[in-house]
Amino acid sequence: MNKIVYIVSLLFVGILASEGGNPCCYLPCQNRGVCMSTGPETYECDCTRTGFYGENCTTPELMTWIKIKLKPSPNTVHYILTHFKGFWNILNNIPFLRDAIMRYVLTSRSHLIDSPPTYNSDYSYKSWEAYSNLSYYTRTLPPIPEDCPTPMGVAGKKTLPDVKLVVEKFLLRKKFIPDPQGTSLMFAFFAQHFTHQFFKSDMKRGPAFTRSLAHGVDLSHIYGDNLERQYKLRLFEDGKLKYQVVDGEVYPPTVKDVQVDMHYPPHIPEEHRFAVGHEAFGLVPGLMMYATIWLREHNRVCDVLKQEHPEWDDERLFQTTRLILIGETIKIVIEDYVQHLSGYHFKLKFDPELLFNQHFQYQNRISAEFNTLYHWHPLMPDAFHIQGQVYSYKQFVFNNSLLMEHGINNLVESFTNQIAGRVAGGQNLPPAVMMVAMKSIENSRQMRFQSLNEYRKRFMMRPYTSFQEMTGETEMAAELEELYGDIDAMEMYPGLMVEKPRPNAIFGETMVEMGAPYSLKGLMGNPICSPEYWKPSTFGGKVGFEIVNTASLQTLVCRNVKGPCPVASFHVPDVKDTGSATINSSTSQSRQSDVNPTVILKERTSEL
Ligand code: HEM
Ligand SMILES: *[C@@H]1O[C@H](CO)[C@@H](O)[C@H](O)[C@H]1NC(C)=O
Ligand SMILES: *[C@@H]1O[C@H](CO)[C@@H](O)[C@H](O)[C@H]1NC(C)=O
Ligand SMILES: *[C@@H]1O[C@H](CO)[C@@H](O)[C@H](O)[C@H]1NC(C)=O
Ligand SMILES: *[C@@H]1O[C@H](CO)[C@@H](O)[C@H](O)[C@H]1NC(C)=O
């Protein structure tokens, strides 16, 4: 029956009177159908295995129709997961139910990512070059063909609005809006530190290219992204990395000591030019703080392993420690970091065994869209509060002196206690990083990203029908409508930044529904999560495996700071007291209304 449907579906050939452009400019194929031109004015949609058929892959097969009817909307699922605390507390303690739900979370999210990867920014059709050239970020949606009537295909105006205007009007901060989820700067710097191992654009080649060829959690930001750099950073003794001791505390070595390239402006004194895996981590002390913590952790784990294996040489101690740190990182990212971001009362679990009986590919390719959506610069505050002192951007940036001045423990304490900015909802980008947002829009245009609505459809969301629906207000919506002309021409990145946040949340729907699949696929697609790797011997035995399976942000910090250990958290403690006065000012009336279950119900039924 299915076969017949596919064959019938291939007989349809769409004809479009395009303005001389490619017929695929209309983006006619729905539900992940593939558009292929069949002459200057005709196209075919390949609906194979989409569960749909017809000229544009719009008619559901019976099973698909039933699934659509039964499937709750992302907002409904989110509502359930972030409410009913009592219910979830019970469920979290019933192992087989917790496992089943976690398995569902992992598979339902990662199935949205094509694996093996498909397109890149220079290939909008499948090709061996696009598959095999690891220097490119992959693309989840192919680029808009060059010869289209408008930059978004056929929707919208012939030219997109001025980048500076978009950033100034809709993205730039007027007054700091604290994140209502209580995210701390400890989280923000973790995000920046963790993601820069795989978001490493090769700007010499352009935004479509990356210098991180492993495309995932390889800890190249600790060990360097090539062997030459790694060797310069290694001590070649007991598996350890080079370090220096200042006032009885361990810090990364200096550039002068190890002779690796780091990006520092000329005025930075030699003794403050620390050298670590990632060239750019001198940028902010928040990054260098994490780099220092992980350096200490590496050398600490080497000591533990050497106790267990006095017979092992430097190389084996180094390599095994690296795998342990990869495991610790993934554990912390799922159980502390994603747990915090999600706001779920359901307790997430890092357990690779959940996927052992599932169809799951242990591979990953970072996509350009993932990099773009991760530009969470609104997290950054107006200034940095450390031990009662206030540092401006000018004083903070490239200033490693802060690290030694305050010590890692005090930095952790201060960053844990300072609230980060809300990302969605618009107008919360610090002026200091305005250029970064402009760059990210320019790059998206150069890479010919499809519209926000095309990405919403790709990630199983209903496209927005108006600018008001997207922003949840009227003022910015009206101005955006004037600039873009058509909601189907709204760009992805500015769209994500101005999108209506979910009630009391840091992000809107699109950021979460797009970001989570990329994130979970990247974490669980790591080789250490595969059946042949995920066993004690890979990590040097029971002791090493235990380090991975008990890792948390708090223990990572406690095992690596001198003196009493500060609270380390992605959530600002007591945010209800410190933040309430400002939190309600950021939550407008129209945004409050969608907490209302009847609104969610309506939304859900309108989808069916
Ligand atoms: C004071 C803090 C920060 C400063 C000064 C800063 C600055 C920058 C700069 C200059 C770039 C390069 C832009 C370009 O040339 O295209 C960049 C890229 C980026 N930033 Fe930040 N940033 C900060 C914090 C953050 C945070 C907290 C995140 C959180 C996730 C973040 C995520 C990113 C990402 C994903 C990229 C793209 C990296 C790449 O493609 O290589 N940044 N940032
Ligand atoms: C398929 O899509 C094209 C372009 O959007 C449209 O003109 C055509 O009417 C659609 N065909 C059907 C059967 O919906
Ligand atoms: C990848 O593609 C770029 C751009 O076409 C090219 O310069 C580079 O040599 C390719 N890399 C490999 C390994 O083929
Ligand atoms: C760097 O931080 C130190 C405190 O550790 C401060 O005294 C100094 O003024 C800062 N440097 C700059 C250039 O602002
Ligand atoms: C926040 O809400 C409280 C209680 O409703 C109110 O007293 C306070 O003025 C509000 N603050 C702002 C900044 O709106």
XYZ file of C-alpha atoms in Angstrom, residues 152 155-163 166 170 441 445 467 470 478-495:
34
model
C 13.759 34.043 1.372
C 8.188 35.570 0.246
C 8.884 39.099 1.390
C 10.703 42.002 -0.190
C 13.506 41.949 -2.737
C 16.003 43.070 -0.110
C 16.156 42.358 3.594
C 16.152 45.231 6.093
C 19.377 46.942 7.115
C 21.227 44.766 9.637
C 17.275 45.402 12.936
C 14.719 44.924 18.167
C 22.668 38.177 10.812
C 22.256 36.035 4.886
C 4.293 39.035 13.510
C 5.597 35.610 16.917
C 4.144 46.274 13.603
C 7.642 47.572 12.933
C 8.898 44.135 11.915
C 5.963 43.736 9.557
C 6.820 47.009 7.902
C 10.468 46.004 7.479
C 10.008 42.389 6.384
C 6.635 42.640 4.641
C 5.650 39.023 5.244
C 5.923 36.734 8.285
C 7.205 34.032 5.912
C 10.196 36.262 5.188
C 11.166 36.716 8.851
C 14.793 35.724 9.340
C 15.669 32.930 11.750
C 18.142 34.635 14.099
C 16.353 37.926 14.766
C 13.152 35.875 14.956
